[in-house]
Amino acid sequence: GTALMERCADRAERVGAGQFAPERFRQAQGHLKRAEEALAIPAYREARREAELARERAIEARASAEVIYRAQAAVREAANLKNLPADTEVLLQHAQQAAQRGNEARAHALANQVTEQANAAVNQSYLKQAWTLINEIQPVKEQLSPAQLSLFRSAEQAFWQDDGRKALELLQKLDTELAPRTP
């Protein structure tokens, strides 16, 4: 009922649906208000219908806002790694503005482009860090245990498959194991 709808609305609001999917969010709030009014009469069938519509609009608003939210998160990660392409933040601003104006299709297209650019920049940072670790570990490769050598080979494979995050995670794990043993 309305408690479920209110939880949906709360989740939508947490990802910025009021800001980045304003029309759908307003529709959800309107349906919720009408559901509450119908309950007060009581007109249960009408209340249920309005609550269901409110829930649907809140879910749509949340999904729409999450596209922007993911783009923002990707930009933050690339910026934290000091590898954010110059135009990416501008594209994010355009995506946010399009979303605020209710132009969801443009907002989604721009936000997806932002996410793709930022994620590529993040991956490049991880690949660069992974390459550094590969080169540090390479000279002591013969001293690795079979399990460590397997980990190293998996990291190299991830690196050559352009999976920077996985390569770096594996190499950092290996580097942690080797740290006490290396000068």
C-alpha positions as semicolon CSV with decimal commas, in nm:
position;residue;x (nm);y (nm);z (nm)
1;G;0,000;0,000;0,000
2;T;0,109;0,350;0,075
3;A;0,392;0,236;0,304
4;L;0,550;0,050;0,012
5;M;0,497;0,352;-0,212
6;E;0,659;0,580;0,045
7;R;0,963;0,350;0,058
8;C;0,982;0,362;-0,323
9;A;0,957;0,741;-0,313
10;D;1,227;0,759;-0,044
11;R;1,462;0,545;-0,254
12;A;1,387;0,756;-0,560
13;E;1,458;1,072;-0,366
14;R;1,791;0,938;-0,234
15;V;1,930;0,904;-0,587
16;G;1,809;1,250;-0,686
17;A;1,482;1,167;-0,863
18;G;1,331;1,499;-0,753
19;Q;1,617;1,678;-0,926
20;F;1,697;1,447;-1,219
21;A;1,354;1,303;-1,301
22;P;1,132;1,585;-1,177
23;E;0,824;1,517;-1,391
24;R;0,801;1,147;-1,304
25;F;0,875;1,225;-0,940
26;R;0,597;1,488;-0,932
27;Q;0,361;1,235;-1,091
28;A;0,451;0,980;-0,824
29;Q;0,388;1,233;-0,548
30;G;0,054;1,330;-0,706
31;H;-0,059;0,968;-0,725
32;L;0,049;0,911;-0,364
33;K;-0,149;1,214;-0,250
34;R;-0,457;1,090;-0,438
35;A;-0,410;0,745;-0,284
36;E;-0,401;0,896;0,065
37;E;-0,712;1,104;-0,010
38;A;-0,895;0,795;-0,140
39;L;-0,805;0,605;0,178
40;A;-0,953;0,883;0,389
41;I;-1,294;0,857;0,213
42;P;-1,255;0,536;0,220
43;A;-1,236;0,434;-0,144
44;Y;-1,000;0,138;-0,125
45;R;-1,008;0,036;-0,490
46;E;-0,920;0,391;-0,600
47;A;-0,654;0,414;-0,327
48;R;-0,493;0,090;-0,444
49;R;-0,494;0,202;-0,808
50;E;-0,338;0,538;-0,720
51;A;-0,082;0,373;-0,492
52;E;0,018;0,134;-0,771
53;L;0,053;0,422;-1,016
54;A;0,255;0,616;-0,760
55;R;0,485;0,319;-0,709
56;E;0,534;0,275;-1,085
57;R;0,617;0,646;-1,134
58;A;0,856;0,640;-0,836
59;I;1,036;0,336;-0,977
60;E;1,061;0,505;-1,318
61;A;1,188;0,827;-1,157
62;R;1,446;0,633;-0,958
63;A;1,568;0,442;-1,265
64;S;1,594;0,765;-1,460
65;A;1,784;0,941;-1,182
66;E;2,017;0,644;-1,133
67;V;2,159;0,698;-1,482
68;I;2,279;1,042;-1,369
69;Y;2,385;0,905;-1,030
70;R;2,605;0,639;-1,196
71;A;2,760;0,904;-1,420
72;Q;2,835;1,121;-1,114
73;A;2,996;0,825;-0,934
74;A;3,213;0,740;-1,236
75;V;3,325;1,104;-1,264
76;R;3,413;1,113;-0,892
77;E;3,619;0,795;-0,925
78;A;3,808;0,925;-1,230
79;A;3,863;1,261;-1,059
80;N;3,993;1,088;-0,745
81;L;4,242;0,904;-0,965
82;K;4,334;1,239;-1,122
83;N;4,249;1,107;-1,467
84;L;3,923;1,278;-1,562
85;P;3,902;1,389;-1,926
86;A;3,842;1,764;-1,945
87;D;3,511;1,750;-2,134
88;T;3,358;1,480;-1,916
89;E;3,249;1,717;-1,640
90;V;3,094;1,950;-1,898
91;L;2,901;1,656;-2,046
92;L;2,784;1,562;-1,697
93;Q;2,655;1,916;-1,641
94;H;2,467;1,898;-1,973
95;A;2,318;1,562;-1,873
96;Q;2,207;1,703;-1,539
97;Q;2,054;2,009;-1,703
98;A;1,869;1,795;-1,959
99;A;1,735;1,577;-1,677
100;Q;1,623;1,880;-1,479
101;R;1,438;2,011;-1,786
102;G;1,267;1,673;-1,826
103;N;1,450;1,576;-2,144
104;E;1,513;1,220;-2,028
105;A;1,631;1,079;-2,360
106;R;1,905;1,342;-2,396
107;A;1,994;1,318;-2,027
108;H;2,031;0,939;-2,051
109;A;2,238;0,956;-2,371
110;L;2,473;1,217;-2,223
111;A;2,495;1,043;-1,886
112;N;2,579;0,713;-2,053
113;Q;2,850;0,888;-2,256
114;V;2,987;1,044;-1,936
115;T;2,988;0,707;-1,760
116;E;3,165;0,544;-2,053
117;Q;3,433;0,816;-2,070
118;A;3,491;0,822;-1,695
119;N;3,504;0,443;-1,669
120;A;3,755;0,430;-1,955
121;A;3,969;0,686;-1,772
122;V;3,944;0,485;-1,450
123;N;4,042;0,169;-1,634
124;Q;4,343;0,345;-1,788
125;S;4,456;0,455;-1,441
126;Y;4,425;0,102;-1,310
127;L;4,609;-0,040;-1,611
128;K;4,892;0,208;-1,555
129;Q;4,919;0,110;-1,187
130;A;4,899;-0,259;-1,280
131;W;5,179;-0,218;-1,536
132;T;5,400;-0,064;-1,267
133;L;5,337;-0,359;-1,035
134;I;5,391;-0,614;-1,313
135;N;5,731;-0,457;-1,379
136;E;5,816;-0,457;-1,007
137;I;5,721;-0,823;-0,961
138;Q;5,868;-0,950;-1,290
139;P;6,231;-0,968;-1,160
140;V;6,129;-1,192;-0,866
141;K;5,886;-1,407;-1,066
142;E;6,106;-1,717;-1,035
143;Q;6,087;-1,692;-0,655
144;L;5,707;-1,706;-0,647
145;S;5,524;-2,007;-0,511
146;P;5,301;-2,195;-0,757
147;A;4,992;-2,020;-0,611
148;Q;5,160;-1,679;-0,633
149;L;5,275;-1,749;-0,988
150;S;4,920;-1,846;-1,081
151;L;4,795;-1,519;-0,929
152;F;5,059;-1,325;-1,124
153;R;4,963;-1,495;-1,450
154;S;4,595;-1,423;-1,385
155;A;4,682;-1,059;-1,326
156;E;4,883;-1,045;-1,648
157;Q;4,597;-1,205;-1,837
158;A;4,353;-0,949;-1,694
159;F;4,597;-0,673;-1,791
160;W;4,625;-0,794;-2,151
161;Q;4,246;-0,827;-2,166
162;D;4,226;-0,459;-2,071
163;D;4,062;-0,526;-1,733
164;G;4,256;-0,276;-1,524
165;R;4,052;-0,312;-1,206
166;K;4,090;-0,691;-1,193
167;A;4,460;-0,681;-1,286
168;L;4,534;-0,423;-1,019
169;E;4,336;-0,607;-0,750
170;L;4,521;-0,934;-0,821
171;L;4,859;-0,763;-0,831
172;Q;4,794;-0,573;-0,509
173;K;4,698;-0,900;-0,339
174;L;5,018;-1,058;-0,467
175;D;5,223;-0,752;-0,372
176;T;5,082;-0,770;-0,017
177;E;5,191;-1,134;0,006
178;L;5,538;-1,047;-0,121
179;A;5,591;-0,729;0,081
180;P;5,747;-0,893;0,388
181;R;5,983;-1,096;0,167
182;T;6,104;-0,824;-0,069
183;P;6,367;-0,568;0,035
